[in-house]
Coordinates of C-alpha atoms and ligand atoms in Angstrom, one line a residue:
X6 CA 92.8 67.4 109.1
X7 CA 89.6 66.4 107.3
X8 CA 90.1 66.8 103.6
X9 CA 86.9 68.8 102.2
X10 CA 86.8 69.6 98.7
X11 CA 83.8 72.2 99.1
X12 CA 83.1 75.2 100.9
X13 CA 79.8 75.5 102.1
X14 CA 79.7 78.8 104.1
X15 CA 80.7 81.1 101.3
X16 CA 79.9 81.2 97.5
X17 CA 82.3 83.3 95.4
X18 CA 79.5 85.2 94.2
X19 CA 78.8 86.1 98.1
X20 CA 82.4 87.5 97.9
X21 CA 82.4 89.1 94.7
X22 CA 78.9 91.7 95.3
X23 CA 80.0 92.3 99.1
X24 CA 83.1 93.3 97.1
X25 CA 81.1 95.1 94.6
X26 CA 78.8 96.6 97.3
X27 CA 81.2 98.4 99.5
X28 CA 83.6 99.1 96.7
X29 CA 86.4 96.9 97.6
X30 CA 87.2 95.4 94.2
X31 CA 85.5 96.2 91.1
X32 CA 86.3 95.3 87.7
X33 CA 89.3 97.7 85.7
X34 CA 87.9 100.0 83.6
X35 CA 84.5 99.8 84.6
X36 CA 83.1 102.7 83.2
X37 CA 84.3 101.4 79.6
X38 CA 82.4 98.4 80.4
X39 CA 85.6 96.5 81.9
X40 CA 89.3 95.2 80.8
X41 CA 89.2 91.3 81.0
X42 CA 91.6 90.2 83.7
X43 CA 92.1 93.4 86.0
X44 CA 90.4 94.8 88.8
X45 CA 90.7 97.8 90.8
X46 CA 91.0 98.0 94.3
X47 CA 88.3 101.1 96.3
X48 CA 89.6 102.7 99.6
X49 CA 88.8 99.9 101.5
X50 CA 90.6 97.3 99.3
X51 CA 93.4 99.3 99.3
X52 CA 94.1 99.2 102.5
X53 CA 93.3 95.6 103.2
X54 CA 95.6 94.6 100.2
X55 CA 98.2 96.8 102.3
X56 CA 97.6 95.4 105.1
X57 CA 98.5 91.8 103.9
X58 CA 101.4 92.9 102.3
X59 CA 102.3 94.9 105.2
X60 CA 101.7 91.6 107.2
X61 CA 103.7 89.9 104.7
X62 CA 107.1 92.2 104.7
X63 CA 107.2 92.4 108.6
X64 CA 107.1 88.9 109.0
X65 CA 109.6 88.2 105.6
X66 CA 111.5 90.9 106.6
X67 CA 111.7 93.2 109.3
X68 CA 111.1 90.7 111.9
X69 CA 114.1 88.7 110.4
X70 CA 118.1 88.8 111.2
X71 CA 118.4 87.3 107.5
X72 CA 116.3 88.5 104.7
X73 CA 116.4 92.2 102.7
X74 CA 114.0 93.9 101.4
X75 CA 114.5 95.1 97.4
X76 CA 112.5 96.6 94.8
X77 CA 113.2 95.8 91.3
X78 CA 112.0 97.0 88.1
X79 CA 108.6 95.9 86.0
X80 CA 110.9 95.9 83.0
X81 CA 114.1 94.3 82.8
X82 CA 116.2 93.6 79.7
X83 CA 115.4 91.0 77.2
X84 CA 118.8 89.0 78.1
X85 CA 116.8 87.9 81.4
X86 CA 113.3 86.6 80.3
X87 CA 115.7 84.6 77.6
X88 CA 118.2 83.3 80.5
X89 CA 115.7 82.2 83.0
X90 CA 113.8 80.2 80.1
X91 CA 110.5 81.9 79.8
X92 CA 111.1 83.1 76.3
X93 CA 110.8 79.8 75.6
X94 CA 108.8 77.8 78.2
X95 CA 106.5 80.6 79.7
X96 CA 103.6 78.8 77.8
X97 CA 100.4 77.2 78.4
X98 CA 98.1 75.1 75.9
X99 CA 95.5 77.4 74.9
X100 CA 92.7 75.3 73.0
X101 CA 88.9 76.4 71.4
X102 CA 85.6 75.0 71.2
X103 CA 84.1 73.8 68.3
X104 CA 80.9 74.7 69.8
X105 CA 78.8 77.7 68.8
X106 CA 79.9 78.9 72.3
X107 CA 83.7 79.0 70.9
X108 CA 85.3 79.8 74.7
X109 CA 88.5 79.2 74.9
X110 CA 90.2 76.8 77.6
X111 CA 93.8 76.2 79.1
X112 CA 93.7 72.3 77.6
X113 CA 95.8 71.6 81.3
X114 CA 92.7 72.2 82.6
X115 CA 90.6 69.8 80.9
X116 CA 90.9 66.4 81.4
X117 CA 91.1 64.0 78.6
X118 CA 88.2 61.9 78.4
X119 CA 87.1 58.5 76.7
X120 CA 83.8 59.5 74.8
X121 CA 80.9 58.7 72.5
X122 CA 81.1 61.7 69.7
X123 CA 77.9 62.9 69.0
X124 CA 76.7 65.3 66.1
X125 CA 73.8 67.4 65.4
X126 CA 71.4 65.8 63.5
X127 CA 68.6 67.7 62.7
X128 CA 69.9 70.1 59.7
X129 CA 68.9 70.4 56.8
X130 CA 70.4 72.1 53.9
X131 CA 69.6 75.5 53.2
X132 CA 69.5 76.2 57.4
X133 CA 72.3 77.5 59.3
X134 CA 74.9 75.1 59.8
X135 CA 76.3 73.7 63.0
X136 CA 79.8 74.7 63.3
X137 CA 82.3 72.2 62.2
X138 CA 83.2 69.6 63.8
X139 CA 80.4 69.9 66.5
X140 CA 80.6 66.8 68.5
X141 CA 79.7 66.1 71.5
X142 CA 80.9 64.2 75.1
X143 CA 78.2 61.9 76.0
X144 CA 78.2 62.8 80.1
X145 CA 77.9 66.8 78.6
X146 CA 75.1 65.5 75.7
X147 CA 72.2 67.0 78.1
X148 CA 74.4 70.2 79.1
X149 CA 74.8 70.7 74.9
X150 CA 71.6 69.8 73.8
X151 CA 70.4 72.8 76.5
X152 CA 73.0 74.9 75.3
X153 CA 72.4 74.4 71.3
X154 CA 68.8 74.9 72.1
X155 CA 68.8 78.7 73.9
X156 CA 71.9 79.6 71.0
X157 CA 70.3 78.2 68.4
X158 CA 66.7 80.1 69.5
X159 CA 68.0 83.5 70.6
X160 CA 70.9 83.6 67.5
X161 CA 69.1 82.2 64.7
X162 CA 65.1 82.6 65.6
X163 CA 64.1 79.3 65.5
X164 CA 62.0 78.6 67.9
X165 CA 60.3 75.5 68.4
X166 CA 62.8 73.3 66.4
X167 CA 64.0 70.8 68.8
X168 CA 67.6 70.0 68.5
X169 CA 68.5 66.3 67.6
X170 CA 71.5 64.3 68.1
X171 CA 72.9 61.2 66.8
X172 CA 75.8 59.3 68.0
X173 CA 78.5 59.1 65.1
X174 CA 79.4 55.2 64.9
X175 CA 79.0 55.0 68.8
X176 CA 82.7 55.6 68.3
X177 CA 84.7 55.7 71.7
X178 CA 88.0 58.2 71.5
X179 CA 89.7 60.0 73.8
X180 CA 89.5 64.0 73.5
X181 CA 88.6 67.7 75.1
X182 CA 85.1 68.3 75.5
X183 CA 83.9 72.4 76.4
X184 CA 82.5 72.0 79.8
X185 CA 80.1 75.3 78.8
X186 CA 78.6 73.4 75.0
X187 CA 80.1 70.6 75.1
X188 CA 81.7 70.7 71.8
X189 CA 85.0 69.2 70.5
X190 CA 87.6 71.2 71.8
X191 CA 90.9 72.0 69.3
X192 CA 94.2 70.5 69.9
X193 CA 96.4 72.6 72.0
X194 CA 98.6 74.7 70.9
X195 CA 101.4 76.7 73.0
X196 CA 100.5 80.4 74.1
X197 CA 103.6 82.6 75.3
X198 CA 102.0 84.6 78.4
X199 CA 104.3 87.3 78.7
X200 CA 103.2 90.5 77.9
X201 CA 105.4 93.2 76.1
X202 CA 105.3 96.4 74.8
X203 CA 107.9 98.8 73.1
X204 CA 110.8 101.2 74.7
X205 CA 111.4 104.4 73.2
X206 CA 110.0 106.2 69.9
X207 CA 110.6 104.0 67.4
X208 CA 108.6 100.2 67.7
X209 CA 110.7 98.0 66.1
X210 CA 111.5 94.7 67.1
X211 CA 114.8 95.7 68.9
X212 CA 112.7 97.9 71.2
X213 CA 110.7 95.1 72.8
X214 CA 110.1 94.2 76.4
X215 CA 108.4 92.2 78.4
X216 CA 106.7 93.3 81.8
X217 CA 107.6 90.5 83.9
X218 CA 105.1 87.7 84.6
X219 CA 107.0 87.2 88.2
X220 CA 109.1 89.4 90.8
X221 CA 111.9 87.0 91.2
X222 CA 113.7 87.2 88.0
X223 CA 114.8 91.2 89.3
X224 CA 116.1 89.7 92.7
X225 CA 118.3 87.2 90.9
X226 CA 120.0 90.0 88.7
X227 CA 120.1 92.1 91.3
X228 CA 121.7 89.4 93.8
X229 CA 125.5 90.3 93.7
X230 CA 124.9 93.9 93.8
X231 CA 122.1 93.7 97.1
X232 CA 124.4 91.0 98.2
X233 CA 127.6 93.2 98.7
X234 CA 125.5 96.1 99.8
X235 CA 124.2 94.2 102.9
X236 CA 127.7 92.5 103.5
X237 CA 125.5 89.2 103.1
X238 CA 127.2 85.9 104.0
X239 CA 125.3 82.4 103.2
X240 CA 122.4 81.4 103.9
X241 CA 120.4 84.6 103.6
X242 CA 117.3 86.2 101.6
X243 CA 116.1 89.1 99.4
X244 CA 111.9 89.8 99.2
X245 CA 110.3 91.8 96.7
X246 CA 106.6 93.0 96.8
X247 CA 105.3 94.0 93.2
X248 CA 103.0 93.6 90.0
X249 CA 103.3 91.1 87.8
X250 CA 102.0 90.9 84.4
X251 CA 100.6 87.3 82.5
X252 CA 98.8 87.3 79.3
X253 CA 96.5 84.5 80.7
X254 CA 94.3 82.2 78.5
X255 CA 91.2 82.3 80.6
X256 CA 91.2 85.2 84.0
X257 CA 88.3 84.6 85.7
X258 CA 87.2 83.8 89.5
X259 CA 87.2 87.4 90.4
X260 CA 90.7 88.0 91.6
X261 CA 91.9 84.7 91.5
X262 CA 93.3 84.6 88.0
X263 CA 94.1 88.1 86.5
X264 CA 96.5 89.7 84.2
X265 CA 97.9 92.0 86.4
X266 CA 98.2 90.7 89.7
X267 CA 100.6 91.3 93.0
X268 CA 102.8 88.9 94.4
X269 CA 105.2 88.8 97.3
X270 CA 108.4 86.5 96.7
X271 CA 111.4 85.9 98.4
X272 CA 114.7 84.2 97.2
X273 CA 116.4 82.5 99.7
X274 CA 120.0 81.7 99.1
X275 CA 121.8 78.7 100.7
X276 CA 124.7 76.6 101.0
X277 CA 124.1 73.3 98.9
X278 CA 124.4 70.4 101.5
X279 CA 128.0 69.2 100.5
X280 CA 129.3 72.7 101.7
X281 CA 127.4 72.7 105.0
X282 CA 129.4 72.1 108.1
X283 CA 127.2 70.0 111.4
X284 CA 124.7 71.7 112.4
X285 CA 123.8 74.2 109.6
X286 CA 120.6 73.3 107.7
X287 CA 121.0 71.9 104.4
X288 CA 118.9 73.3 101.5
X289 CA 116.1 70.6 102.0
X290 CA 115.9 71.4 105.3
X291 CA 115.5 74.9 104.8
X292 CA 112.9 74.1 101.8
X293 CA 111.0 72.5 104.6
X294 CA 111.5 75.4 107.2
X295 CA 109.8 77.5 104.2
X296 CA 106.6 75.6 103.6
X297 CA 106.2 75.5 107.1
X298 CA 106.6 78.4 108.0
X299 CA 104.4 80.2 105.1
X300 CA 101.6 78.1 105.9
X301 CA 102.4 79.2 109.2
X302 CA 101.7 82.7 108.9
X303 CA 98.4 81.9 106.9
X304 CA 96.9 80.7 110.2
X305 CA 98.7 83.6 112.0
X306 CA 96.5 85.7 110.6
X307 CA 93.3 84.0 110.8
X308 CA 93.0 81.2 107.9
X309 CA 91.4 77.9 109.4
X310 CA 94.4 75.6 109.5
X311 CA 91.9 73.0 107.7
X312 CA 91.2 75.5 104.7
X313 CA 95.0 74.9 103.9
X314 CA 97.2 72.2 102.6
X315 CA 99.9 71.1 100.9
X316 CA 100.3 69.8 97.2
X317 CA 103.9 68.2 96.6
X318 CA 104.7 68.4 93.1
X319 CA 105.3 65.1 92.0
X320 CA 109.0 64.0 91.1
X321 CA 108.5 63.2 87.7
X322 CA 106.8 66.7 87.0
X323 CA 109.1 68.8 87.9
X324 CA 111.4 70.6 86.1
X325 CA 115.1 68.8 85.5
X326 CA 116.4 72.0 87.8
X327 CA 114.2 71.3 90.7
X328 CA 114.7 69.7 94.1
X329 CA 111.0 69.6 95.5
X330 CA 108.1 71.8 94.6
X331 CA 105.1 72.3 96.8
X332 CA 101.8 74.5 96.8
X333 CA 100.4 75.5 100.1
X334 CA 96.8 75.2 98.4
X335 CA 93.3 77.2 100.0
X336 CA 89.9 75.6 99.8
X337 CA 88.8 78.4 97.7
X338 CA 84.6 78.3 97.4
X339 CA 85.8 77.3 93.5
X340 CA 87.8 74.1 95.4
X341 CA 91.7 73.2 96.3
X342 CA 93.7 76.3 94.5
X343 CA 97.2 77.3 94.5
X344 CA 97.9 80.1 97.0
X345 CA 101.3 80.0 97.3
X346 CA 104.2 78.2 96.0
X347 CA 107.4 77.5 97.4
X348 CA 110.2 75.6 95.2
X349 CA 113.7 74.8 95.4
X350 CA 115.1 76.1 92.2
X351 CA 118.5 74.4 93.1
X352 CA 121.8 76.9 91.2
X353 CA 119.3 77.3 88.0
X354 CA 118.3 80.7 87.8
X355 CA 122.2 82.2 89.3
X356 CA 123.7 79.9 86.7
X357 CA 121.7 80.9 83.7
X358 CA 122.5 84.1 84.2
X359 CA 126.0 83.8 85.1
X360 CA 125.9 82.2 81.5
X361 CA 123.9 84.8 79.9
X362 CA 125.4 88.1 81.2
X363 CA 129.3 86.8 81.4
X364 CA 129.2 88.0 84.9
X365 CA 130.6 85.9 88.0
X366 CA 127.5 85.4 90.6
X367 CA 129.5 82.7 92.5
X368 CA 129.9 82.7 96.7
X369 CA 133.0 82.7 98.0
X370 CA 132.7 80.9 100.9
X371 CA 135.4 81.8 103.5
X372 CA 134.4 78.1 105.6
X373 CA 135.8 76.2 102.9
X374 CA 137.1 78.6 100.9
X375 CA 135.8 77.7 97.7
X376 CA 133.7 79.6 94.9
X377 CA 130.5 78.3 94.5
X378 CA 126.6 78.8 93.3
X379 CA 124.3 79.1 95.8
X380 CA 121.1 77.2 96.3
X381 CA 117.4 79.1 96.0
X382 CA 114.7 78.1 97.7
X383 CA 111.5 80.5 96.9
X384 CA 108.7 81.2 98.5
X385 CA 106.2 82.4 96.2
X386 CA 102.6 83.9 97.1
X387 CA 99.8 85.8 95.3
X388 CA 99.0 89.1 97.4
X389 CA 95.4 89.0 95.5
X390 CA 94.9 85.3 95.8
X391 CA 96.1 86.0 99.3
X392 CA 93.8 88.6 99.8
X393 CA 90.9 86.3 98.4
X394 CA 91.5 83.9 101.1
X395 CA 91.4 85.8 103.4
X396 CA 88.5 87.4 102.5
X397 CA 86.7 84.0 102.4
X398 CA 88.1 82.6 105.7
X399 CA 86.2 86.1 107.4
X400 CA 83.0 86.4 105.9
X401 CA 79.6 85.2 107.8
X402 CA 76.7 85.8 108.5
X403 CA 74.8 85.6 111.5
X404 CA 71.2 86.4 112.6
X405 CA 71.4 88.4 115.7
X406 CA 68.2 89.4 118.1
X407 CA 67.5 91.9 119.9
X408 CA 65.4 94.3 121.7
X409 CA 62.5 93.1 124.4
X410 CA 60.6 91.5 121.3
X411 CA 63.6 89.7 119.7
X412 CA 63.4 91.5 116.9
X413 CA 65.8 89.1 114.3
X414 CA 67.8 90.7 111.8
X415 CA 70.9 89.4 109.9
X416 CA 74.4 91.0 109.9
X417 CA 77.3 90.1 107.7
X418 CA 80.8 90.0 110.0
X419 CA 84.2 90.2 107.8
X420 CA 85.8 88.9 111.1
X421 CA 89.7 89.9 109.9
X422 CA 92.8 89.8 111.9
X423 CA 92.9 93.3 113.5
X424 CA 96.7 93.6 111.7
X425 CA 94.8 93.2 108.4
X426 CA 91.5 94.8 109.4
X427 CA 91.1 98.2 106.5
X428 CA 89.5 100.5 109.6
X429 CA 90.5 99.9 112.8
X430 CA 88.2 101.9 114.8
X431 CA 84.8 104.0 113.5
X432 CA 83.7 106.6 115.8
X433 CA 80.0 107.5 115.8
X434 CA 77.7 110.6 117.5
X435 CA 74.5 108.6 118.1
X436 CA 73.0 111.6 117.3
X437 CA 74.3 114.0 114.5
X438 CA 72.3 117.1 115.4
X439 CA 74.0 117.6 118.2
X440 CA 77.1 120.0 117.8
X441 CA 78.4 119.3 121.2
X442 CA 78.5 115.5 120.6
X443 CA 79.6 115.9 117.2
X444 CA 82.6 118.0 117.9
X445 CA 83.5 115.3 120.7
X446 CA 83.2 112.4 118.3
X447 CA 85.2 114.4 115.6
X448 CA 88.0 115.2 118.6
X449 CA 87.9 111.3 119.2
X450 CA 88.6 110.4 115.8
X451 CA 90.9 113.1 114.8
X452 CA 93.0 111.7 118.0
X453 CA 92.9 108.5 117.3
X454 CA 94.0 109.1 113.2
X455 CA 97.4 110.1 114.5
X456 CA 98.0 106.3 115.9
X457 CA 96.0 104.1 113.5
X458 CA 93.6 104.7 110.6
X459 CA 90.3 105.4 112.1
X460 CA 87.4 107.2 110.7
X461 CA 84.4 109.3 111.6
X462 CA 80.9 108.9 110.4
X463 CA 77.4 110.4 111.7
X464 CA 75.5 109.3 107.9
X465 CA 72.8 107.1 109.0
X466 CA 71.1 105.7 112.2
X467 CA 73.5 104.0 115.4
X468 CA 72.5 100.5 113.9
X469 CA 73.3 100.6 110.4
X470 CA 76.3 102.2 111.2
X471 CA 77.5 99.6 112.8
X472 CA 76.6 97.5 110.3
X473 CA 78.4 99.1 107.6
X474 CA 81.5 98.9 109.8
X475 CA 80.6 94.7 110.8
X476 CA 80.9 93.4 106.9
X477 CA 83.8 95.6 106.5
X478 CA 86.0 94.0 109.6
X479 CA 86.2 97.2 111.9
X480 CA 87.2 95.9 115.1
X481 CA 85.9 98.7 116.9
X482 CA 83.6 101.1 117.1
X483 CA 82.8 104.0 119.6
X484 CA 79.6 105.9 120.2
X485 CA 79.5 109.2 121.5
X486 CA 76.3 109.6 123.3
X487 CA 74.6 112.3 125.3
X488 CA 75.9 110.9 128.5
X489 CA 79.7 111.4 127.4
X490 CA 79.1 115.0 127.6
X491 CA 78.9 114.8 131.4
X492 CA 80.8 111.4 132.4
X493 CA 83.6 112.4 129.6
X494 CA 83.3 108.2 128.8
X495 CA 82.5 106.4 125.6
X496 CA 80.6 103.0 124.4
X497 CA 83.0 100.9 123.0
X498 CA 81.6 98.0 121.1
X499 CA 83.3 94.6 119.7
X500 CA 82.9 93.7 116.3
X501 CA 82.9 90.0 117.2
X502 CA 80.8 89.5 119.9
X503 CA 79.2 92.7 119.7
X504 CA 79.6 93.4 123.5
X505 CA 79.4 97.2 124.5
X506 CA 82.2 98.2 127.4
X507 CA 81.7 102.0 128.8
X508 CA 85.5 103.4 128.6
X509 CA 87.1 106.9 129.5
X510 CA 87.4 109.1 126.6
X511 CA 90.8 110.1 127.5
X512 CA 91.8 106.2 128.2
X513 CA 90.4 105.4 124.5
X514 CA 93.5 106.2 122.0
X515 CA 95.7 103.9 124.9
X516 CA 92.8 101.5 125.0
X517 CA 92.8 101.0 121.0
X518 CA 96.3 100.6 119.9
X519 CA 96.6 98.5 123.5
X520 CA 93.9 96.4 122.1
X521 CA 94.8 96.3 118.5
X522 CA 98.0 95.0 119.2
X523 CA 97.2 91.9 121.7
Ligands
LIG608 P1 98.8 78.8 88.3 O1 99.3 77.4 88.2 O2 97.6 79.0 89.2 O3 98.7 79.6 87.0 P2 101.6 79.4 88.9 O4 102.0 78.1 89.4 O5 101.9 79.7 87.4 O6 100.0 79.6 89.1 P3 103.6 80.9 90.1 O7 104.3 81.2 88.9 O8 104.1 79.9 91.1 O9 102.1 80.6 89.8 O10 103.3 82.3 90.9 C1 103.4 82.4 92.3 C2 102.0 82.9 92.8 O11 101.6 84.0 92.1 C3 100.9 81.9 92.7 O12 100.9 80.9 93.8 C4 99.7 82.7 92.8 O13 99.3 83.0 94.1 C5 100.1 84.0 92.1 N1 99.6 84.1 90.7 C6 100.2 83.5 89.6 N2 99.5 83.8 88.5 C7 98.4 84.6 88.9 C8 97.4 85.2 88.3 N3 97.2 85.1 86.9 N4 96.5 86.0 89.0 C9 96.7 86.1 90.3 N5 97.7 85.5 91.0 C10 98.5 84.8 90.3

């Protein structure tokens, strides 16, 4: 697989205002001039986000002999967040600039660097000051000189003063530099990311409660109960779709980092390896089943196999509880990310709260009849992070040429995965002041609704249409023309290829969901 570390077919931005364009995702609260960290999905996002997790759940679920499907709460009582450890560990290093610029960084995401410090030179007293501490990483002096420059001519009017620095001692340390001003950055200090708010009438401290920052933490207290219900023996799983709430430091590349976000997890439960008998899978060999098979179903529905690949967590990183921890990472256009993680938690989270609620979560196993905790190995993914990728694995662009003169003209092609595709088929009159044809095509797509979402639309000229429909992912769109009226047939055209095939109009519903399911 060859290891890339750049996209160079699609930019985020690309991404972003085709997402803005056709209304897919937006920013939240737009018309209050946003909400940092959210986004809202339009009709079309909707459907694609529900298509992924629709995707998801059949292939987690209902195609499975061994996984349930739960729904837990958003909140959950305080005892949990303080059992599973993320009262106290749910933290990252938040840390600021010193910089006039003053962002604000995760300091994980910073490297450390050896440095020159630098300082500004050129003030004198009785003009502004720089801020305190203002010093400067020698590979980012040019990127702060720029930046001190426009601040220092747009915020404090003066113009024409060139800003000066001078090395400090041409010391060499090691700190955090702001990529954006290149000023010193604060020592880190730990940020709790859950978010909480207050039950009831009266806010005092006993009425606080987090919204969860992950799904998983419901299936584990709901595990005995779902358990029993489903008359579960070991190894099987439990999957929940939901939102998920995180306070982060710094939300930014569009979806990718939010506050509220989606995610799909499952817990799987399985024997520890001492109590397997020959022939069962142990629980590393079911950890490996599960990063296998979740990158797996990436490429199932459509990612480049060589956009994906896997990060082990290194041994010494991860936590004392864990037997192996591994990101199934997408070559985002912003570089490798985190897509999905999977993790075997070992007895951890069962244990904890066996401790913490005094209730009995052991297995009896009737093989070896012995009480025991299970193992958990979880697969954890990102709907929106999902939905991201796949986003960026479909788009191009193509020139296309046509006509006697080879006219050129440029169409953007979401090219989804028909399962995730928003519209499946668009049916267009070529002409819309025809009532004959437009009470066919109407007909066509009211049949055709009843099996799959399809829509109608006569708002513009045959090629723009189908346009509008291309950088959207339809699959499929069919023209009613003048000659349907007498052959009772209909132009079907691909979305890929673009290659036009002249079917029945009573064969089309058949010829669809036929199609849409090969
Ligand atoms: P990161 O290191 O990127 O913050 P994480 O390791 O904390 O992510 P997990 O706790 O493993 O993430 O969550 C499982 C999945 O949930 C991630 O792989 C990702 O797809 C998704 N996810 C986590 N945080 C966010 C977020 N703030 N916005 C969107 N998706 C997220």
């Amino acid at each position: 697989m060859a290891d890339k570390s750049q996209r160079s077919d699609v930019t985020l931005d690309t991404i972003v205002s085709l997402c803005k364009r056709r209304g897919i995702i937006f920013p939240g609260s737009e018309i209050y001039g946003g909400l940092q960290g959210t986004f809202d999905y339009g009709p079309i996002g909707a459907e694609l986000k529900r298509n992924v997790k629709d995707a998801w759940w059949r292939s987690m679920v209902q195609e499975r002999f061994d996984i349930e499907g739960v729904d837990t709460c958003v909140l959950l009582h305080p005892s949990v967040w303080k059992a599973s450890g993320h009262v106290e560990n749910f933290t990252d290093p938040l840390c600021d600039s010193l910089g006039p610029s003053r962002k604000r960084y995760r300091a994980d995401h910073i490297e450390e660097t050896e440095c020159s410090l630098y300082r500004i030179a050129d003030v004198t007293d009785g003009e502004p000051k720089p801020v305190e501490g203002a010093e400067i990483w020698a590979p980012a002096k040019k990127k702060a000189k720029e930046f001190y420059q426009t601040w220092w001519e747009k915020h404090l009017g003066l113009e024409g003063r060139r800003v000066k620095l001078e090395e400090v001692e041409g010391s060499a340390t090691t700190g955090r530099f702001s990529p954006d001003d290149g000023g010193r950055l604060t020592d880190p200090r730990m940020f709790n990311l859950m978010l909480s708010t207050a039950l009831g009438p009266v806010e005092d401290s006993s009425a606080r409660v987090f919204l969860r920052p992950e799904t998983a933490q419901g299936i584990f207290i709901a595990y005995e109960t779902a358990r029993a219900a489903a008359r579960r023996k070991l190894p099987f799983g439990l999957a929940q779709q939901g939102k998920s709430f995180r306070n982060e430091i710094t939300p930014r590349n569009f979806i990718f980092r939010t506050r509220e976000f989606e995610q799909m997890e499952m817990e799987f439960f399985c024997k520890p390896e001492e109590f397997c008998r020959n022939g069962e899978r142990t629980d590393m060999e079911w950890f490996d089943y599960w990063r296998n098979s979740r990158l797996d179903w990436y490429v199932r529905y459509g990612i480049d196999r060589d956009h994906l690949k896997f990060y082990d967590h290194p041994k010494e990183k991860l936590s004392h509880y864990s037997r192996g921890t591994t990101d199934i990472e997408y070559l985002y256009p912003i570089g490798w990310q985190e897509l999905e993680g999977i993790a075997h938690r070992g007895n951890y989270d069962l244990s904890q709260h066996m401790e913490h609620s005094g209730r009995d979560l052991r297995y009896f196993d009737p093989q070896v009849e012995q009480h025991y905790v299970p193992y958990v190995i979880e697969p954890a993914a990102g709907t929106d992070r999902a939905v991201l990728a796949f986003l960026c694995d479909a788009y191009r662009e193509e020139v296309v040429t046509r006509g006697d003169e080879g006219k050129e003209s440029r169409r953007v092609v979401l090219g989804l995965h028909n399962d995730l595709a928003p519209i499946k088929a668009a049916v267009l009159p070529l002409l819309q002041n025809r009532p004959d044809l437009v009470e066919m095509a109407r007909k066509l797509a009211a049949d055709l609704k009843r099996h799959t979402n399809a829509v109608y639309d006569d708002t513009g000229a045959i090629g723009k249409l189908y346009r509008r429909q291309d950088e959207i992912g339809t699959p499929y769109c069919i023209t009613v023309d003048v000659d349907s009226l007498e052959d009772q047939a209909v132009t079907v055209r691909h979305r890929d290829t673009m290659e036009q095939e002249r079917i029945g109009a009573d064969r089309i519903v058949g010829w669809v969901r036929e199609h849409l399911s090969a």
